[in-house]
CSV table of C-alpha atoms and ligand atoms in Angstrom, one decimal:
chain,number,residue,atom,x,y,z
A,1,UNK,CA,-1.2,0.4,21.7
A,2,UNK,CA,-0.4,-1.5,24.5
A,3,UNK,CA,3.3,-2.9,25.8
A,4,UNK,CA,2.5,-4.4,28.9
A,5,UNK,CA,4.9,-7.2,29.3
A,6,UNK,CA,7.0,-6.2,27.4
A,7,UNK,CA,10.7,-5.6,27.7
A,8,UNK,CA,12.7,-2.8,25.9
A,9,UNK,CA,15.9,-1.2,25.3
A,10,UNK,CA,16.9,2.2,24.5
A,11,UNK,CA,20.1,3.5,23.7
A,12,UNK,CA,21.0,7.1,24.9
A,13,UNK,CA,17.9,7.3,27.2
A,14,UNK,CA,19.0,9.8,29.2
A,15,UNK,CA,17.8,12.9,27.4
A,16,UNK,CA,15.5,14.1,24.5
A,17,UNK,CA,13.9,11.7,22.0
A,18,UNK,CA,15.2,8.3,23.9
A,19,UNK,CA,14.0,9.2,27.1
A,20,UNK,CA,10.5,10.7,26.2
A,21,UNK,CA,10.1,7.4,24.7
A,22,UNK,CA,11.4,5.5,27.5
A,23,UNK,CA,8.0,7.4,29.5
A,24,UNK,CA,5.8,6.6,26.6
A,25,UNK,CA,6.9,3.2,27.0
A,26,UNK,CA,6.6,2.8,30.6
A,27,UNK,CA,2.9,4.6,30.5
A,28,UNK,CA,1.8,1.7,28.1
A,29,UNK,CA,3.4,-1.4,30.4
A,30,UNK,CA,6.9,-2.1,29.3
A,31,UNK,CA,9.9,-2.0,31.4
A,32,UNK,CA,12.7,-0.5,29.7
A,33,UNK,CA,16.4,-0.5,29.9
A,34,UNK,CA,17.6,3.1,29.5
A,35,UNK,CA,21.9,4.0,28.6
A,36,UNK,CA,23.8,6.9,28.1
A,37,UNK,CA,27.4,8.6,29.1
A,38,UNK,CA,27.0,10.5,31.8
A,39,UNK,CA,26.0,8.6,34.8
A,40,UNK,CA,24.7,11.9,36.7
A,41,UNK,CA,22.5,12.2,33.8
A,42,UNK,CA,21.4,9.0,33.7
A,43,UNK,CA,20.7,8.7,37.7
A,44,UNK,CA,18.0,11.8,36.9
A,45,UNK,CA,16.4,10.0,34.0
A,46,UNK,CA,15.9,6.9,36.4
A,47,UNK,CA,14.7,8.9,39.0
A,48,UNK,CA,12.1,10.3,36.5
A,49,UNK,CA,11.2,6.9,35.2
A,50,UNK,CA,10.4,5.2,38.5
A,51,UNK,CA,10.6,1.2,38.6
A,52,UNK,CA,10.1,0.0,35.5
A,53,UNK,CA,13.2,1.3,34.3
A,54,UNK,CA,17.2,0.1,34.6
A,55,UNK,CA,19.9,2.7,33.8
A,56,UNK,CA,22.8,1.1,32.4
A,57,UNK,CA,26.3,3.6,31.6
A,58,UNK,CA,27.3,2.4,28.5
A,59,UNK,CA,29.1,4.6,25.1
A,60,UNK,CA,27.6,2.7,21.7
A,61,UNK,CA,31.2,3.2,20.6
A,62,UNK,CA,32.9,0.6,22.7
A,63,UNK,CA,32.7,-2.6,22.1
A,64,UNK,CA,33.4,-3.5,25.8
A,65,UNK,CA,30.0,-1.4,26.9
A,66,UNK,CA,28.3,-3.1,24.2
A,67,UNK,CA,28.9,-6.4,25.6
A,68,UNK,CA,28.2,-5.2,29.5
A,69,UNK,CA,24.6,-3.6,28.2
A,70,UNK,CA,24.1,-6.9,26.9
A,71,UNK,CA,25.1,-8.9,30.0
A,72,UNK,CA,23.0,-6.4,32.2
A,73,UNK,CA,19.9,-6.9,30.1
A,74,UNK,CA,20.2,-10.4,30.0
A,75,UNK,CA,20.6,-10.6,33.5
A,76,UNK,CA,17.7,-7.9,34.3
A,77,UNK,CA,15.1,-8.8,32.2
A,78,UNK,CA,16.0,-12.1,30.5
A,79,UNK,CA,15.1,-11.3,27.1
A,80,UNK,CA,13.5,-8.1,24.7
A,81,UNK,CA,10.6,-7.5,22.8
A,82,UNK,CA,11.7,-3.9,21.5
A,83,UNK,CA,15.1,-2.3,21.2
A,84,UNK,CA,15.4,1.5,19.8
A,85,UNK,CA,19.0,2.3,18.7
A,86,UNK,CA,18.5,6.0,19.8
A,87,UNK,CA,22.0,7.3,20.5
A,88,UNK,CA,23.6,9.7,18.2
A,89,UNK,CA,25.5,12.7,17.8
A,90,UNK,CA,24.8,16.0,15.2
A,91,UNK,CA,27.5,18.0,14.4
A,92,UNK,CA,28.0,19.8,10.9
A,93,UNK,CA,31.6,19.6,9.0
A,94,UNK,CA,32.7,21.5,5.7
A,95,UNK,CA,34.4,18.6,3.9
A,96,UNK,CA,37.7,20.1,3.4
A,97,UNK,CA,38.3,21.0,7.2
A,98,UNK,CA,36.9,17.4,7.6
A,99,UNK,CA,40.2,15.0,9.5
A,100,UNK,CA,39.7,11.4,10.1
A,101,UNK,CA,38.8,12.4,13.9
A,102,UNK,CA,36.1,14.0,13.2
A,103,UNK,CA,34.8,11.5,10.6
A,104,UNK,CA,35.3,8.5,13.4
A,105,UNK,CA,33.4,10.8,16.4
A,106,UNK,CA,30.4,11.0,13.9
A,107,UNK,CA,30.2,7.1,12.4
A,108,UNK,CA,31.5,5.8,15.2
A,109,UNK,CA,28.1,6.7,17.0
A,110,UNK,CA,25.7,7.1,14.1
A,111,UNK,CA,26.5,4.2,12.3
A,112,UNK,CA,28.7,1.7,14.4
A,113,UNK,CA,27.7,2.1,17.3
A,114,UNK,CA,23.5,0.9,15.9
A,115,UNK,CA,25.2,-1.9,14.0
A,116,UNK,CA,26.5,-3.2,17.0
A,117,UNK,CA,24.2,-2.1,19.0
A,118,UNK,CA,21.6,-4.3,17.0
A,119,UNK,CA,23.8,-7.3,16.8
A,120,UNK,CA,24.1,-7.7,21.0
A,121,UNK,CA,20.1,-6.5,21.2
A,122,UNK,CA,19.6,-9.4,18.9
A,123,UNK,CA,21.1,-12.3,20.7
A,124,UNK,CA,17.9,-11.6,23.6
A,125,UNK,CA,14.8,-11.2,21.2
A,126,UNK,CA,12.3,-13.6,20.0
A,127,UNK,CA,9.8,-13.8,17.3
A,128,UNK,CA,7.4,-11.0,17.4
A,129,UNK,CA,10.3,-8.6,18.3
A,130,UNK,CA,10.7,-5.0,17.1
A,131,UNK,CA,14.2,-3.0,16.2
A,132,UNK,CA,13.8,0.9,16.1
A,133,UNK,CA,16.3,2.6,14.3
A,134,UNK,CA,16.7,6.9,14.7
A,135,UNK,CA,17.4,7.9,11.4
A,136,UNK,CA,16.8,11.7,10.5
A,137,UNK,CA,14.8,13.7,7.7
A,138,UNK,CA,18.4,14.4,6.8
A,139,UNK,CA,18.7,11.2,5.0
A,140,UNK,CA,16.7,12.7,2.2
A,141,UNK,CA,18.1,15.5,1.5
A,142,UNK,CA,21.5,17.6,0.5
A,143,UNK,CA,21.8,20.6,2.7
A,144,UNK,CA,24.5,22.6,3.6
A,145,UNK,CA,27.5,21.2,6.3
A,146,UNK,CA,25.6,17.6,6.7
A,147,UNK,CA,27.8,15.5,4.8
A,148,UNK,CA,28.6,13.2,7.7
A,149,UNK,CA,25.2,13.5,9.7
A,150,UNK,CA,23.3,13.0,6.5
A,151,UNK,CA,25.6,9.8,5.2
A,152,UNK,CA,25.4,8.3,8.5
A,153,UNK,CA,21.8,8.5,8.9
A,154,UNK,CA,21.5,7.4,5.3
A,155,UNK,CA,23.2,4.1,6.4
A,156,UNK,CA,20.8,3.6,9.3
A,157,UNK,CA,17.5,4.2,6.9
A,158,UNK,CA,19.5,1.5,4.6
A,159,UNK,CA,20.0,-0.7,7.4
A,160,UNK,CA,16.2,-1.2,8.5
A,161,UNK,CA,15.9,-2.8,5.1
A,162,UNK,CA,18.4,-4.9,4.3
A,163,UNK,CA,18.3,-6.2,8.7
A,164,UNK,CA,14.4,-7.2,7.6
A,165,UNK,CA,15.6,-9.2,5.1
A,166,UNK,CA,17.9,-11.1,7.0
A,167,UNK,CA,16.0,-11.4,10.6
A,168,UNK,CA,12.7,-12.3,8.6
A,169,UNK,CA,13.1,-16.1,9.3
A,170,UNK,CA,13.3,-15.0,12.5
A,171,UNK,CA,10.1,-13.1,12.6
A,172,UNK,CA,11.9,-9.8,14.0
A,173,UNK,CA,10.7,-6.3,12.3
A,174,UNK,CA,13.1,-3.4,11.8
A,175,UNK,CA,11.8,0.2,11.3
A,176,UNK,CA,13.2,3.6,11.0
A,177,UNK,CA,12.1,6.6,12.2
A,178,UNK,CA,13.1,9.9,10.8
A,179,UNK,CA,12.6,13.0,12.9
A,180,UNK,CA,12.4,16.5,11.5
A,181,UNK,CA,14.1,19.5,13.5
A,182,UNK,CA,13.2,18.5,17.3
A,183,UNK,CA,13.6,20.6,20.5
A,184,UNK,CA,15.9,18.9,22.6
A,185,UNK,CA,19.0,19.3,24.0
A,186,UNK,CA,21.2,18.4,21.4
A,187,UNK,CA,20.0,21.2,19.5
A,188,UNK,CA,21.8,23.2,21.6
A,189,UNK,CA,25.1,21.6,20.4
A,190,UNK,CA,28.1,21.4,22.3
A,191,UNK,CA,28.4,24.7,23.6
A,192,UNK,CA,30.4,26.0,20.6
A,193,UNK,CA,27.3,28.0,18.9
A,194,UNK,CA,26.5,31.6,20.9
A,195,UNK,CA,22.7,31.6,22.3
A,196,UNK,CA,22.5,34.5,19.0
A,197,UNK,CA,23.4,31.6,16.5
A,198,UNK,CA,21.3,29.2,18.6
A,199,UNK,CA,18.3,32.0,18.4
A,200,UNK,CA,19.1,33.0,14.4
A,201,UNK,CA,19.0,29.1,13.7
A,202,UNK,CA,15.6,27.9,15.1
A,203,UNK,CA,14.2,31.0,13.5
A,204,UNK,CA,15.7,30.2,10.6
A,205,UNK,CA,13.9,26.4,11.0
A,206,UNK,CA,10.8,27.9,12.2
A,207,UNK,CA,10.3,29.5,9.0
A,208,UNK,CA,11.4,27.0,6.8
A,209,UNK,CA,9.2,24.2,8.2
A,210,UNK,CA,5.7,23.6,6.6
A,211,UNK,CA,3.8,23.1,10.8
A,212,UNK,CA,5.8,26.5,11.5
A,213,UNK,CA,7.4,24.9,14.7
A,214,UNK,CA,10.1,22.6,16.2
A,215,UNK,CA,8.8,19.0,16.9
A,216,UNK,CA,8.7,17.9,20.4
A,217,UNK,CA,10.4,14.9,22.2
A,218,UNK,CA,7.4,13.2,22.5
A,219,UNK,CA,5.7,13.9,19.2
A,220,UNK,CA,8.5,11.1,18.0
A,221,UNK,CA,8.0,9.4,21.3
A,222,UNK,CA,4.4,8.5,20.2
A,223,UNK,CA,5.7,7.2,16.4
A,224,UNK,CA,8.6,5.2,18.1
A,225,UNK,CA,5.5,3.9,20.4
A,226,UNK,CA,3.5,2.6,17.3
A,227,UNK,CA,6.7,0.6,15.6
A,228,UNK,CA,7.3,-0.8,19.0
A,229,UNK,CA,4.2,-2.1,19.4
A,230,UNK,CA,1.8,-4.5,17.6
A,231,UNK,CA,-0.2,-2.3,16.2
A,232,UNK,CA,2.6,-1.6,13.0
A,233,UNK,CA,2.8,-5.5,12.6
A,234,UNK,CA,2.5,-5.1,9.1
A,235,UNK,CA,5.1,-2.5,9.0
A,236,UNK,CA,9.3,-3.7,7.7
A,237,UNK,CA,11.9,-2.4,6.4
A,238,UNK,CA,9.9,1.1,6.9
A,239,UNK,CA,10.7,5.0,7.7
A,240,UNK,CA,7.9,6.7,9.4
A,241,UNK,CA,9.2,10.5,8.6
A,242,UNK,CA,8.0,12.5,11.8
A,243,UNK,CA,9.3,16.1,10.4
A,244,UNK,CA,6.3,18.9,10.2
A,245,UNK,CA,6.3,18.3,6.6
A,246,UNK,CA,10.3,19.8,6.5
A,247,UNK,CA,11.4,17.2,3.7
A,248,UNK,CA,8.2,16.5,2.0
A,249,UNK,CA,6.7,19.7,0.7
L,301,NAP,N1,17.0,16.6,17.8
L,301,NAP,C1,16.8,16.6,16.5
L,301,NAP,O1,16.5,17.6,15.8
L,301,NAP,C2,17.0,15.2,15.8
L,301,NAP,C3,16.6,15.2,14.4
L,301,NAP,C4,16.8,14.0,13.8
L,301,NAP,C5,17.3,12.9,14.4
L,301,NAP,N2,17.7,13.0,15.7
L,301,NAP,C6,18.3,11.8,16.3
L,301,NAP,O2,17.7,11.5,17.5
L,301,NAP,C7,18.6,10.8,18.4
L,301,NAP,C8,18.4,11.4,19.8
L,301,NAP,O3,18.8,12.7,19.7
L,301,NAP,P1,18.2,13.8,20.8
L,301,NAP,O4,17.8,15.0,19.9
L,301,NAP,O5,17.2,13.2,21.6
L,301,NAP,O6,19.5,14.2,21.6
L,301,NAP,P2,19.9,14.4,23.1
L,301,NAP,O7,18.7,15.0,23.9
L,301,NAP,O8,21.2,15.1,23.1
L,301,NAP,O9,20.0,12.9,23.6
L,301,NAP,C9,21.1,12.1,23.2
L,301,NAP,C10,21.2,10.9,24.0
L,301,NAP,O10,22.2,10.0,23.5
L,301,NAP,C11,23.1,9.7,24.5
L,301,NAP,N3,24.4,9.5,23.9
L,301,NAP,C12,25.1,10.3,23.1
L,301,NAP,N4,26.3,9.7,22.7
L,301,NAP,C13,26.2,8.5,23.2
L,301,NAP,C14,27.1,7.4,23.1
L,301,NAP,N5,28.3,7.5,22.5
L,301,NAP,N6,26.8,6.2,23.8
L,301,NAP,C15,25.6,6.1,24.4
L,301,NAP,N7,24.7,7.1,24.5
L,301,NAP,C16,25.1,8.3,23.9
L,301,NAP,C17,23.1,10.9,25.4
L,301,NAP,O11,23.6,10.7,26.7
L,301,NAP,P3,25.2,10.9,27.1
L,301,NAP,O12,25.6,12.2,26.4
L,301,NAP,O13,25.2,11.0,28.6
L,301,NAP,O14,25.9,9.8,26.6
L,301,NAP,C18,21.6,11.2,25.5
L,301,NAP,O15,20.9,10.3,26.4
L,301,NAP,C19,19.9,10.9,17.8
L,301,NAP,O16,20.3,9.7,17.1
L,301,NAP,C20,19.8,12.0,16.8
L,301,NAP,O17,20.7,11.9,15.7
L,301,NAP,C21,17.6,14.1,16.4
C-alpha cells in the first residue's frame, strides 16, 4: 500500500487514532494536513510528524475554521487525494438528564462537524480520491448511556453510503471505519471519571471483548491506511469494523 504523492487530510490529528494514522500515512509517502483545538497539542504532533506534515488549529464545529482549513490546504498542497473526518467526541448521557447543550456538544462534532468537513475536503479532490469517515462499533448496537454517541455515529456509517452515491460521477470513494474499544486518550474522558472508574471500566471491556484486549491507535491506523489507498479500490459505501470481534460475536 503505497501513498507516495499523495496528499491527505485529517481532522483531529493531534492525538490517538488521527494521529497514528497521520504516521502511517507519512511512512507510506503522503504528506498530510493534521487539525485539532489545542495548538500546544498540535505543535507536539508536528514535531512528531516531521516535514511532510502541516498543523492547521481548526474546531470542526465552526464554520469559520472550516473554511480557513480549506484555504490552508488549498494553499499548502493544492489539492487531496485522501481526507479522514477523524474528529469526535465520546461522552455518555441518560436521556432524561439529556438538555439541548449537551445534545449540540455531541452532534455538533460527530455529525456536523464530518458533514461539513466533507463538503470543504471535497471542493480540492479529484477522481481517484478517498473520504474516510470514523464511525464506531457503537453504530450497531444498543448499550447502555450511548444514545447520542451511538445516533451520531449511526449517521456517519449512513453517510458513507448515501455520499458514494452522489460523488460516484465523480469517481470519489467514501468508507467508514468502525473501531471497537481503543486505547487512547479519549478513553480517559474529560477528567470527570476517578482513575477507579477508569480501572473498573477497561476491565470491564477487557472481559467483554472476544481478542481479550483494547485496540491500539495504530491497529485502526493500518485499516484507515488500506481505504486510503488503492489497494480498497473496489471498496464504497463500506464499514471495515476494527473492534476485536466486540460487536460481532
Ligand atoms: N477511542 C475509542 O475507543 C474510539 C472508538 C470508536 C470510535 N472512536 C472515534 O475515533 C475518533 C478519534 O478518537 P480518539 O480515540 O483518537 O480520541 P483522541 O485521542 O481524544 O483524539 C481526538 C482528536 O480530535 C481532536 N478534536 C476533538 N474535538 C475537535 C473539534 N471540535 N475540532 C477539531 N478537532 C477536534 C482532538 O484535538 P483537540 O482536543 O485539541 O481539538 C484530537 O486530536 C473519534 O471520532 C472517536 O469517536 C474512538
Amino acid at each position: 500500500m503505497t501513498l507516495k504523492g499523495k496528499t491527505a487530510l485529517i481532522t483531529g490529528g493531534s492525538s490517538g487514532i488521527g494521529l497514528a494514522s497521520a504516521q502511517a500515512f507519512i511512512a507510506h509517502g503522503a504528506r498530510v494536513a493534521i487539525t485539532g483545538r489545542d495548538a500546544d497539542r498540535l505543535a507536539r504532533a508536528g514535531a512528531l510528524l516531521g516535514p511532510n506534515a502541516l498543523t492547521i488549529q481548526s474546531d470542526v464545529r465552526s464554520m469559520a475554521d472550516i473554511e480557513n482549513m480549506r484555504e490552508t490546504v488549498a494553499r499548502e498542497f493544492g489539492h487531496l487525494d485522501i481526507f479522514f473526518a477523524n474528529a469526535g467526541a465520546g461522552f455518555s448521557n441518560a436521556i432524561a438528564t439529556t438538555d439541548e447543550a449537551k445534545y449540540n456538544a455531541l452532534m455538533d462534532v460527530n455529525f456536523k462537524g464530518v458533514y461539513f468537513s466533507v463538503q470543504a475536503a471535497l471542493t480540492l479532490m479529484q477522481p481517484g480520491a478517498s473520504i474516510i469517515l470514523n464511525s464506531s462499533w457503537l453504530n450497531e448496537v444498543g448499550t447502555l448511556g450511548t444514545s447520542l454517541l451511538s445516533a451520531s455515529k449511526a449517521a456517519v456509517r449512513s453517510l458513507a453510503r448515501t455520499l458514494s452515491a452522489e460523488l460516484l460521477p465523480r469517481k470519489i470513494r467514501v468508507n467508514a471505519i468502525s473501531p471497537g474499544a481503543i486505547d487512547t486518550p479519549m478513553r480517559k474522558g474529560s477528567g470527570a471519571s476517578s482513575p477507579e472508574k477508569l480501572k473498573a471500566s477497561r476491565e470491564r471491556l477487557e472481559a467483554a471483548i472476544p481478542l481479550g484486549r483494547l485496540g491500539t491507535a495504530e491497529e485502526i491506523a493500518e485499516a484507515v491506511l488500506f481505504l486510503a489507498s488503492d489497494s480498497s479500490r473496489y471498496m464504497l459505501g463500506a464499514e471495515l469494523v476494527v473492534d476485536g470481534g466486540f460487536a460481532q460475536i
